[in-house]
XYZ file of N, CA and C in Angstrom:
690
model
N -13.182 21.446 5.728
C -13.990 20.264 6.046
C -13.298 18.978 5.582
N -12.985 19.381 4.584
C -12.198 17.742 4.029
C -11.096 17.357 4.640
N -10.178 18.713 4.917
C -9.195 18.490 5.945
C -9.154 18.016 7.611
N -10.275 17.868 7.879
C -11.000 17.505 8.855
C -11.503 15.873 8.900
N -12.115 15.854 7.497
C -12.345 14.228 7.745
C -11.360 13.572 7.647
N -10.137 14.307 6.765
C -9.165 13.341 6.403
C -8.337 12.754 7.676
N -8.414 14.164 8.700
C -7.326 13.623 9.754
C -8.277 12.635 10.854
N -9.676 12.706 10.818
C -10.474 11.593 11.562
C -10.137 10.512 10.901
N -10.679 9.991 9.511
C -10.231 8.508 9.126
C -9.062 8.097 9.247
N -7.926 8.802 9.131
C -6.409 8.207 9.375
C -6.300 8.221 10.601
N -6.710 8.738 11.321
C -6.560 8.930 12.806
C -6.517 7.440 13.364
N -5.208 6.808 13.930
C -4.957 5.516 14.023
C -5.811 4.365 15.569
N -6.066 5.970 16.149
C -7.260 5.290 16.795
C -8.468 4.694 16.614
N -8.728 5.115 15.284
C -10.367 4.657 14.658
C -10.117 3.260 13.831
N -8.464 2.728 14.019
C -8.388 1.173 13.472
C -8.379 1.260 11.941
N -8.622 2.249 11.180
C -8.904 1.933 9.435
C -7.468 2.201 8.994
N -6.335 2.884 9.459
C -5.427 3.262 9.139
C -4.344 2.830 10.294
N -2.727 2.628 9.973
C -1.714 2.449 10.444
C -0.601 3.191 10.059
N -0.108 3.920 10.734
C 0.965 5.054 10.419
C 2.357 3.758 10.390
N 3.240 4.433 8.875
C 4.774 3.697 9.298
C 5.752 4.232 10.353
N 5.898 3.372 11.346
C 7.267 3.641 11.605
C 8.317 4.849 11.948
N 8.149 4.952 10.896
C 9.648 5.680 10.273
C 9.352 7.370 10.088
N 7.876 7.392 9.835
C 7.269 8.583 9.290
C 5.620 8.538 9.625
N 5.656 9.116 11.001
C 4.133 8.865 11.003
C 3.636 10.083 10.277
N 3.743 10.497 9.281
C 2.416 11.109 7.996
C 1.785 10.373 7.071
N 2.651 8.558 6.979
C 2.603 8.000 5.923
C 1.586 6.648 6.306
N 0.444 6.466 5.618
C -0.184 5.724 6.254
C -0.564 4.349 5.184
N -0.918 3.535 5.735
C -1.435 2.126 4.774
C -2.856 1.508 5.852
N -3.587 0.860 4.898
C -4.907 -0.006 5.711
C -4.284 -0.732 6.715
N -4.974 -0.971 7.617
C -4.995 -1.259 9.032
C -5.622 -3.219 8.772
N -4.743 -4.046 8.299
C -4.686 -5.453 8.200
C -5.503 -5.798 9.613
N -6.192 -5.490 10.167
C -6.999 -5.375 11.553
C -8.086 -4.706 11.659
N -7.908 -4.121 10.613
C -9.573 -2.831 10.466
C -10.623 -3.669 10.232
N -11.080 -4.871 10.053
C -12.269 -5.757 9.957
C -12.932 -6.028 11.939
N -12.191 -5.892 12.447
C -12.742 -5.902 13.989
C -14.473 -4.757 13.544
N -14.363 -3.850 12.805
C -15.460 -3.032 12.850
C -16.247 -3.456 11.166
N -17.442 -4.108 12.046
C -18.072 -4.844 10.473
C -18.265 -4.137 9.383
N -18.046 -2.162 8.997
C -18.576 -1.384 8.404
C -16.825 -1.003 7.664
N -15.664 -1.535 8.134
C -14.803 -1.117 7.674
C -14.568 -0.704 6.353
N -15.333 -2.071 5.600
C -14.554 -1.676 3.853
C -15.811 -0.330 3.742
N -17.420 -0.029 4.097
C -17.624 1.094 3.649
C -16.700 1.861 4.170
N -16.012 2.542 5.026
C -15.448 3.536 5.151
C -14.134 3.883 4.530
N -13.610 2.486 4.046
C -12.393 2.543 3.335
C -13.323 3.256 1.762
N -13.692 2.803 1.098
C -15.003 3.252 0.313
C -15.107 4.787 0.266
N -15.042 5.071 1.445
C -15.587 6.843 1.719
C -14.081 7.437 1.662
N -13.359 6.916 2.491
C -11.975 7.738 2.439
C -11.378 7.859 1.040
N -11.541 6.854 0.169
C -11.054 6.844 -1.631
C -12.157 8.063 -2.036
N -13.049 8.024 -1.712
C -13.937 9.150 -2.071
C -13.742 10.654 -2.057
N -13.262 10.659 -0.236
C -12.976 12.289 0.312
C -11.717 12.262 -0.422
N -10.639 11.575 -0.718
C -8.958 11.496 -0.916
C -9.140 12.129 -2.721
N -9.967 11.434 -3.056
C -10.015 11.893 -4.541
C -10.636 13.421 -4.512
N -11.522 13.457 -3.668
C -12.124 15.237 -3.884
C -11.023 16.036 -2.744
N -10.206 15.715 -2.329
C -8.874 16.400 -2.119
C -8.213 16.664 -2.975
N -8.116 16.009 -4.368
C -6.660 15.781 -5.048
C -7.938 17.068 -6.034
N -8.977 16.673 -6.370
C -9.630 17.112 -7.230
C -9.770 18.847 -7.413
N -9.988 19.351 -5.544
C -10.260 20.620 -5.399
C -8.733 21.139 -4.672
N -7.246 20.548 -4.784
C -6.352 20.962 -4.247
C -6.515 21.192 -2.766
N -6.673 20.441 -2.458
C -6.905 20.481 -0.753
C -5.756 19.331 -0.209
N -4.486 20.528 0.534
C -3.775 19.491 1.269
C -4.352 18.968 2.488
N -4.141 17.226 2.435
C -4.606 16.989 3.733
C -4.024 16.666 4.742
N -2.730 16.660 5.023
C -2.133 16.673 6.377
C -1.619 15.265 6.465
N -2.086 14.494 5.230
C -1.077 13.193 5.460
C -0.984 12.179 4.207
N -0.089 11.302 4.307
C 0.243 10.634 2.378
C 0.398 9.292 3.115
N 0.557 8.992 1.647
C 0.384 7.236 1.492
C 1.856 6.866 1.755
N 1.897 5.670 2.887
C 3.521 4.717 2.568
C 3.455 3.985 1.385
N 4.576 3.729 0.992
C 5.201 3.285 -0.102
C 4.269 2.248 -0.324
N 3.513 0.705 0.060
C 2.791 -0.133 0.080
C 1.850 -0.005 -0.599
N 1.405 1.046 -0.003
C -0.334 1.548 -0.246
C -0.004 1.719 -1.418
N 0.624 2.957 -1.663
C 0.412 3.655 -3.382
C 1.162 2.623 -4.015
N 1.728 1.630 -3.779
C 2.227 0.796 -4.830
C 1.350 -0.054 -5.084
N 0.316 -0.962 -4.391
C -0.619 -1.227 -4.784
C -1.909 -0.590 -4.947
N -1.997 0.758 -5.009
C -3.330 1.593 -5.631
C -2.597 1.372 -7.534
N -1.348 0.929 -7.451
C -1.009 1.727 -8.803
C -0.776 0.174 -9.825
N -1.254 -1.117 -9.004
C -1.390 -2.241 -9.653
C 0.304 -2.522 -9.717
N 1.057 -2.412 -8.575
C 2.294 -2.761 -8.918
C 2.718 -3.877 -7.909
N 4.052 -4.500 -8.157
C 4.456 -5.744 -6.863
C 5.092 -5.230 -5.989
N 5.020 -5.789 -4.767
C 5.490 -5.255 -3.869
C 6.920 -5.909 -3.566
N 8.519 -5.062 -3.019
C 9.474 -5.888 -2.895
C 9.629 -5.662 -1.674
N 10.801 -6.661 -1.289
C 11.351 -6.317 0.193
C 12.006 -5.066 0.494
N 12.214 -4.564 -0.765
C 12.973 -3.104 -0.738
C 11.823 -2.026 -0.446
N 10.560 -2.392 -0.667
C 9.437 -1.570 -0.766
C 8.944 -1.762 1.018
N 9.123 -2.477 1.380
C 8.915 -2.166 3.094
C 9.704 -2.253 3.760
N 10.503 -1.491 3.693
C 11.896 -1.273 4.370
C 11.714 -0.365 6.000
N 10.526 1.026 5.310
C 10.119 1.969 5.717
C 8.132 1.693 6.818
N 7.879 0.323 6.038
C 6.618 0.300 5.983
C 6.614 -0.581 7.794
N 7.880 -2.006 7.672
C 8.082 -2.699 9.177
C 9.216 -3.069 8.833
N 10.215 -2.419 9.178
C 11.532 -2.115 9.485
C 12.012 -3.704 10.152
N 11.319 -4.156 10.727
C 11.286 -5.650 12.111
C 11.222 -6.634 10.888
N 10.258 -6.530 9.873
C 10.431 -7.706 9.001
C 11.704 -7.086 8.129
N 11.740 -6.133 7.618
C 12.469 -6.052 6.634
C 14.266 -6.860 7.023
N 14.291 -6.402 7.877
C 15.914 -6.659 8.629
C 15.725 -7.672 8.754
N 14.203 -8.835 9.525
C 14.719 -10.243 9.250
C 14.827 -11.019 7.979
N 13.893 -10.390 6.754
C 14.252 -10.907 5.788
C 15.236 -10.450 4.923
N 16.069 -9.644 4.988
C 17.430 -9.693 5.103
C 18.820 -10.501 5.332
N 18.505 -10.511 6.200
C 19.083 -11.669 7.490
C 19.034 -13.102 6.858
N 17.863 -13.277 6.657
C 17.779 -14.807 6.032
C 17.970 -14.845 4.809
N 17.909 -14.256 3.890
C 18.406 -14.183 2.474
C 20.124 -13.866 2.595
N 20.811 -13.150 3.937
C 21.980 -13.126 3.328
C 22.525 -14.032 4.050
N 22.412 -15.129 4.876
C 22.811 -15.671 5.777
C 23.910 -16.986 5.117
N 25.033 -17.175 5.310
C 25.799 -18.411 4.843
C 24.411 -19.561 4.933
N 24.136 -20.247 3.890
C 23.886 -21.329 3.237
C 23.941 -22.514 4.418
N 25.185 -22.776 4.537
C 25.392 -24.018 5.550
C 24.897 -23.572 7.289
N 24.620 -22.365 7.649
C 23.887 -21.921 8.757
C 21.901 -22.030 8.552
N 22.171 -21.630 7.136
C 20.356 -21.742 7.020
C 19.693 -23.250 6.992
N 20.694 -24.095 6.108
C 20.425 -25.650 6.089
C 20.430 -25.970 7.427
N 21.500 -26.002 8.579
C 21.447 -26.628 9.475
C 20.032 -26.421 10.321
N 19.016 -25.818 9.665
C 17.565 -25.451 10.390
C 17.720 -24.797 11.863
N 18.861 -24.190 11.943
C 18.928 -23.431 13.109
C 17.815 -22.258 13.806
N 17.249 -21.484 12.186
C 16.131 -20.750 11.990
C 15.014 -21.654 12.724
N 14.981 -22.579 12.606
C 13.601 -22.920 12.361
C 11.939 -22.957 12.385
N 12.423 -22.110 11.002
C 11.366 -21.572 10.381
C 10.450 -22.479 9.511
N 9.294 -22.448 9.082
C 8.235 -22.621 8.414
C 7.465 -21.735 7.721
N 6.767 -22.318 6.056
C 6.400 -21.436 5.564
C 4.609 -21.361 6.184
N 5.274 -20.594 7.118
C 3.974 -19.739 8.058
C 4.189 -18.714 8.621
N 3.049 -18.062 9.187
C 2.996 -16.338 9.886
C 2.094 -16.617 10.724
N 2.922 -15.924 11.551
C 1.494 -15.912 12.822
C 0.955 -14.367 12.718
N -0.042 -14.574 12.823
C -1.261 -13.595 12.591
C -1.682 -13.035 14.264
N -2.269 -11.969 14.640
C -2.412 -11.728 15.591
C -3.869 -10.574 15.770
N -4.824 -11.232 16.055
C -6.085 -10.876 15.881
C -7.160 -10.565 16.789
N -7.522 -9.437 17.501
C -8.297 -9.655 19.115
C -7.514 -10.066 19.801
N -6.451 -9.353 20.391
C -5.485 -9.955 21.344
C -5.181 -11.877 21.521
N -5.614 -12.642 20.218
C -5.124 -13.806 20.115
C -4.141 -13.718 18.827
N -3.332 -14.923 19.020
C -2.396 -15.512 17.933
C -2.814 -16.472 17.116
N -2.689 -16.792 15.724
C -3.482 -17.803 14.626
C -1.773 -18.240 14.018
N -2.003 -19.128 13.508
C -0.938 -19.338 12.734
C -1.686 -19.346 11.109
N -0.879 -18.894 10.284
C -1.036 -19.075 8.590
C -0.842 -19.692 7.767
N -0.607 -20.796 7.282
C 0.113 -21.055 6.030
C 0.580 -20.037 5.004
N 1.619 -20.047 4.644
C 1.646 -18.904 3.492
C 1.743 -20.092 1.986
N 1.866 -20.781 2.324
C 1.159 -21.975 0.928
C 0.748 -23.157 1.957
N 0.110 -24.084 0.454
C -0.725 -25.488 0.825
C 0.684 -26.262 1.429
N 0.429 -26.786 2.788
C 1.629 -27.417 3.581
C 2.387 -26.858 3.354
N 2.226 -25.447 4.447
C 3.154 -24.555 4.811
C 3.726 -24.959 6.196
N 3.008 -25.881 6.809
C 3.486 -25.875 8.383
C 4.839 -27.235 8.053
N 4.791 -27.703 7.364
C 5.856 -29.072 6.888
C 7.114 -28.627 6.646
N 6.655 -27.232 5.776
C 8.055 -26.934 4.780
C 9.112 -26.218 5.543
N 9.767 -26.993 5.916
C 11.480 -26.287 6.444
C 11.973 -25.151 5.282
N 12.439 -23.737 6.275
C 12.738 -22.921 5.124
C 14.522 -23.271 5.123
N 14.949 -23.563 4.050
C 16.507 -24.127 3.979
C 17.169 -23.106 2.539
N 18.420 -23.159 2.140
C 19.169 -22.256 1.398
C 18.302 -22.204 -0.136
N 17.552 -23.096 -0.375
C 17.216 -23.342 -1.849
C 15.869 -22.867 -1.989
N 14.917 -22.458 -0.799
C 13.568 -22.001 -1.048
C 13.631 -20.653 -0.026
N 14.682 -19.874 0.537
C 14.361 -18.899 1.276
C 14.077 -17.616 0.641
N 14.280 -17.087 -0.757
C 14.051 -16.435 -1.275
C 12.135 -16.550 -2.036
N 11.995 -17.837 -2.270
C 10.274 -17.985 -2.002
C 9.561 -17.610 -0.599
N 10.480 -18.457 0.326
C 9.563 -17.803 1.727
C 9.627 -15.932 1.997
N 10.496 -15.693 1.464
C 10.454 -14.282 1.890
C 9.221 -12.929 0.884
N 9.912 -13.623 -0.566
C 8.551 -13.301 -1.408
C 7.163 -13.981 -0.803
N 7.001 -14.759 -0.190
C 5.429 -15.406 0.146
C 5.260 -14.744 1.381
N 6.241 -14.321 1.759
C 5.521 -13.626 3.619
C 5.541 -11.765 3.366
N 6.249 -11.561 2.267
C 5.967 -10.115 2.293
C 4.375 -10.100 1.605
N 4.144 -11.163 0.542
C 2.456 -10.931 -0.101
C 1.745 -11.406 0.648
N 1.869 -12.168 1.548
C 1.005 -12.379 2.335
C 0.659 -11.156 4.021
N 1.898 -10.531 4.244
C 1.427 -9.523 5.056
C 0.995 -8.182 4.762
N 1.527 -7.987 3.525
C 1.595 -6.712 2.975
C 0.723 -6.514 1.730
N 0.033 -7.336 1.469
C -0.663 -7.657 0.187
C -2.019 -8.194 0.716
N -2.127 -9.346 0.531
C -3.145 -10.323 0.616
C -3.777 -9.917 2.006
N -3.381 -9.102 3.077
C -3.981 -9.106 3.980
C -4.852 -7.665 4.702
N -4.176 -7.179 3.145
C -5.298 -5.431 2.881
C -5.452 -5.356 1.805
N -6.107 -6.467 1.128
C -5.990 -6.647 -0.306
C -8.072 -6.257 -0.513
N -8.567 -6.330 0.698
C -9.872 -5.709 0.561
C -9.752 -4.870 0.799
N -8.882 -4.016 1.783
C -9.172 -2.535 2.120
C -8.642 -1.857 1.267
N -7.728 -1.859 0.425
C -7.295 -1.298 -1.096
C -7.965 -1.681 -1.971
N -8.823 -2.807 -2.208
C -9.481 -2.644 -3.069
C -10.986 -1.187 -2.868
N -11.542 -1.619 -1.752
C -12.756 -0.605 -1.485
C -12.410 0.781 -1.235
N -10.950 1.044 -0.917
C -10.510 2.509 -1.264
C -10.560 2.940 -2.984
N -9.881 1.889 -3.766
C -9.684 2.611 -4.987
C -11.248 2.640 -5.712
N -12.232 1.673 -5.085
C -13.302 1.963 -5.599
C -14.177 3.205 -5.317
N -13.970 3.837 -4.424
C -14.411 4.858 -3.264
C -13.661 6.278 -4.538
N -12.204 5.653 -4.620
C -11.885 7.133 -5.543
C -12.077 6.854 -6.955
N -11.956 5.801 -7.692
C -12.594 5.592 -8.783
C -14.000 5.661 -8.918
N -15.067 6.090 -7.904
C -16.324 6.481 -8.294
C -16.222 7.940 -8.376
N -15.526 8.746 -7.903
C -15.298 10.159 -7.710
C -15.033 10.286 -9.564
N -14.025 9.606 -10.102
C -13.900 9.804 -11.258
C -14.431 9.525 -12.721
N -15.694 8.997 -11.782
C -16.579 8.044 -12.503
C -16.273 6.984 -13.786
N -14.860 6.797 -13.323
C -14.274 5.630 -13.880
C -13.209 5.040 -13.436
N -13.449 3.466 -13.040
C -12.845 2.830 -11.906
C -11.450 2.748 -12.878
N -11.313 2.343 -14.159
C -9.621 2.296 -14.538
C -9.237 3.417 -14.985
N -9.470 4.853 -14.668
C -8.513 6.029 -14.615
C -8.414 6.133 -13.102
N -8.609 5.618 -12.076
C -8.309 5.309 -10.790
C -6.583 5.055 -10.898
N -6.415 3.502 -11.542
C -5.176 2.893 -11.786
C -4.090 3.785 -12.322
N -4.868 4.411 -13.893
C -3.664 5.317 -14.015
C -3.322 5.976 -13.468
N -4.117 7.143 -12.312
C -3.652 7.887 -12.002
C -2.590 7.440 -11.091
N -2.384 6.303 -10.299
C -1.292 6.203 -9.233
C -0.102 5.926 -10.342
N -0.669 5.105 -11.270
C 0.250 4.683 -12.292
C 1.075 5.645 -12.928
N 0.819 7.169 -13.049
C 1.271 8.466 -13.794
C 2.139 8.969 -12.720
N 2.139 8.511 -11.754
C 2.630 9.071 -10.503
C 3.875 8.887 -10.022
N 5.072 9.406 -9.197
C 5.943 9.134 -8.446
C 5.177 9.125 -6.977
N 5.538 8.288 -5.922
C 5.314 9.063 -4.163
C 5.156 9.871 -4.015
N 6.674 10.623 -4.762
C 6.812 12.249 -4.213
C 6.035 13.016 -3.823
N 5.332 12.984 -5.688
C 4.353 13.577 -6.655
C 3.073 13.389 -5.589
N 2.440 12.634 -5.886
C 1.337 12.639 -4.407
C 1.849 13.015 -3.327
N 2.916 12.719 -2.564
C 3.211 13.827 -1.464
C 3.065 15.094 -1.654
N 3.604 15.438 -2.426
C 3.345 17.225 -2.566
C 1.640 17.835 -2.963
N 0.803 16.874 -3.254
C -0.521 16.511 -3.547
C -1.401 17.001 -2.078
N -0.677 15.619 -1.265
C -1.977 15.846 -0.178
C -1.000 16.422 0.847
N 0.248 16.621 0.779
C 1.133 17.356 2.241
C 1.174 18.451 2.015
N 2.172 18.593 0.545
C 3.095 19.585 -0.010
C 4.111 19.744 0.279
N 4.752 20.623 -0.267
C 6.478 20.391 -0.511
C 6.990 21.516 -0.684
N 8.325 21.435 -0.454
C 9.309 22.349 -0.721
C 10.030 22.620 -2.335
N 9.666 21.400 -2.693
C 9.463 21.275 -4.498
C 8.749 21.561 -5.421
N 8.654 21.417 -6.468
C 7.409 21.909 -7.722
C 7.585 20.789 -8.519
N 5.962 20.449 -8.951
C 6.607 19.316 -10.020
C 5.696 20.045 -11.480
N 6.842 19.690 -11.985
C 6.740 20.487 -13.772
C 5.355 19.505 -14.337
N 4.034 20.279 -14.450
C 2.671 19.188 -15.059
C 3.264 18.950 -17.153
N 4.141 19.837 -17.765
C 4.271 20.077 -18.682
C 5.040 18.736 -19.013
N 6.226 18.330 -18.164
C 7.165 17.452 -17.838
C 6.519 16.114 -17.786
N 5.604 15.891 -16.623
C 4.781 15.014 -16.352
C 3.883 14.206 -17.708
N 3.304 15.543 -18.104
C 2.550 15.351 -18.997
C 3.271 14.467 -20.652
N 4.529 14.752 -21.168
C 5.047 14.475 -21.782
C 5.400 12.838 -21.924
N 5.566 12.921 -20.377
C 6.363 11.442 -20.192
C 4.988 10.439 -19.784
N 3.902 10.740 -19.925
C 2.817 9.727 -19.504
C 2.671 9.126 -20.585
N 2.427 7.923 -20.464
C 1.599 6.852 -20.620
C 0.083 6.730 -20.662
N -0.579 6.597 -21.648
C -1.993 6.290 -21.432
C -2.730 4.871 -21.386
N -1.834 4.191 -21.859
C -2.536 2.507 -21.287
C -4.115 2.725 -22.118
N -4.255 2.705 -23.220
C -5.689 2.487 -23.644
C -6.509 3.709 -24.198
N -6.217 4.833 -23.304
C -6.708 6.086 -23.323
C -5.641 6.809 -24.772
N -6.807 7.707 -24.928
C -6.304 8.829 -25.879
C -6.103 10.227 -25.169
N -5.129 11.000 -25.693
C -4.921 11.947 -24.984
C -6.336 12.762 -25.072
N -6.958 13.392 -26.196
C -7.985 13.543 -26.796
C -9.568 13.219 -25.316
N -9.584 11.822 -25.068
C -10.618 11.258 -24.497
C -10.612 12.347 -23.509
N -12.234 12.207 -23.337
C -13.214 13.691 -21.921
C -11.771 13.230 -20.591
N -11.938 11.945 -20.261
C -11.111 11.609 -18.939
C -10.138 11.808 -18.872
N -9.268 11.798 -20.003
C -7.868 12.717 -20.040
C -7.690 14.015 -19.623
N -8.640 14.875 -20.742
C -8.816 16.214 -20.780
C -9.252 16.642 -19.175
N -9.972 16.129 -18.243
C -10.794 16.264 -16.662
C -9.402 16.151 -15.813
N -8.478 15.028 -16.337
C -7.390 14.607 -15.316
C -6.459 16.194 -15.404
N -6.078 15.954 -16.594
C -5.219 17.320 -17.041
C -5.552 18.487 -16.380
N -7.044 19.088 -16.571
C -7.426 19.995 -16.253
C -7.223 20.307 -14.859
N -7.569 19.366 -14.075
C -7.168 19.543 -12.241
C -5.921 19.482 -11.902
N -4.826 19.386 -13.097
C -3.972 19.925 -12.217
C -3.077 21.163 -12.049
């Protein structure tokens, strides 16, 4: 059954989810999933079913891109981190960070710190800061525009639908900051082999050694519950 809901909510026809690229098993929120006014509950429910997957060992047929679990796990996102996620930005911001200096000044780009957004088959334009449409991107601020357009597409613009997922699996655990650690205790991999599985084993003894508790005691009930499931 769980394996069942899991492949309906990711299912990229229902809008809540977007497969990468590169690897369609690997999925992130759907920066478009608000077209359906009920979205963040269901993002809500999927943190819910995803946690009683991990809880009762139930593979579900598909894992998180790099994006997602980097921000379930309270971390920043780089240009190196969506490489895999839109391949189309990654290579242009590339491009403009390595580009001779005296080609980027001459505003040949010309670029602005803006994004066009694309919403109900219309186009919006963004600011990605206050008088963003003014600012010529030139050799001395292109490394800001590129940090401001990856948080602004990749961040700030599923920054509700990651939030109402981790709340969805932080109620499963009936505590919203062992939510954090757990992505935080984590490699990708490690959750890949979680909800896919693998051709690997990962050592819990190993794991266990090298964690971090951020606040927690090893001792505490929520430790002892995490440990125990796995």
């Amino acid at each position: 059954m769980v394996f069942l809901v899991c492949q309906a909510l990711f299912n990229p026809e229902n809008a809540l989810f977007v497969p990468s690229p590169t690897d369609l098993r690997r999925f992130y929120p759907s920066p478009t999933s608000k077209v359906d006014p009920m979205h963040l509950e269901y993002f809500s429910f999927s943190g819910r079913v995803i946690a009683l997957a991990l809880m009762h060992k139930v593979q579900v047929g598909v894992v998180f891109d790099r994006i997602f679990f980097l921000q379930l796990a309270g971390k920043r996102i780089s240009l190196e981190d969506i490489r895999d996620t839109d391949p189309c930005v990654y290579s242009s911001c590339k491009q403009i960070l390595e580009m001779d200096s005296d080609y980027v000044d001459s505003d040949v780009l010309g670029l602005t710190f803006v994004r066009e957004v694309e919403e109900l088959g219309s186009t919006r334009v963004v600011e990605l800061c206050p008088g963003g449409k003014s600012m010529v991107v030139n050799s001395k601020n292109r490394e800001e525009y590129v940090k401001l357009l990856i948080e602004h597409q990749f961040v700030r613009s599923l920054s509700e639908q990651v939030s109402h997922f981790a709340q969805g699996f932080g109620h499963i655990l009936c505590n919203s900051r062992l939510e954090k650690f757990f992505f935080q205790s984590l490699e990708l991999e490690d959750l890949d082999w979680m909800l896919y599985g693998s051709e690997t084993t990962i050592s819990v003894d190993d794991w266990k050694a090298h964690t971090e508790y951020n606040g927690y005691k090893e001792t505490d009930p929520q430790i002892f519950w995490f440990w125990l499931g796995r």
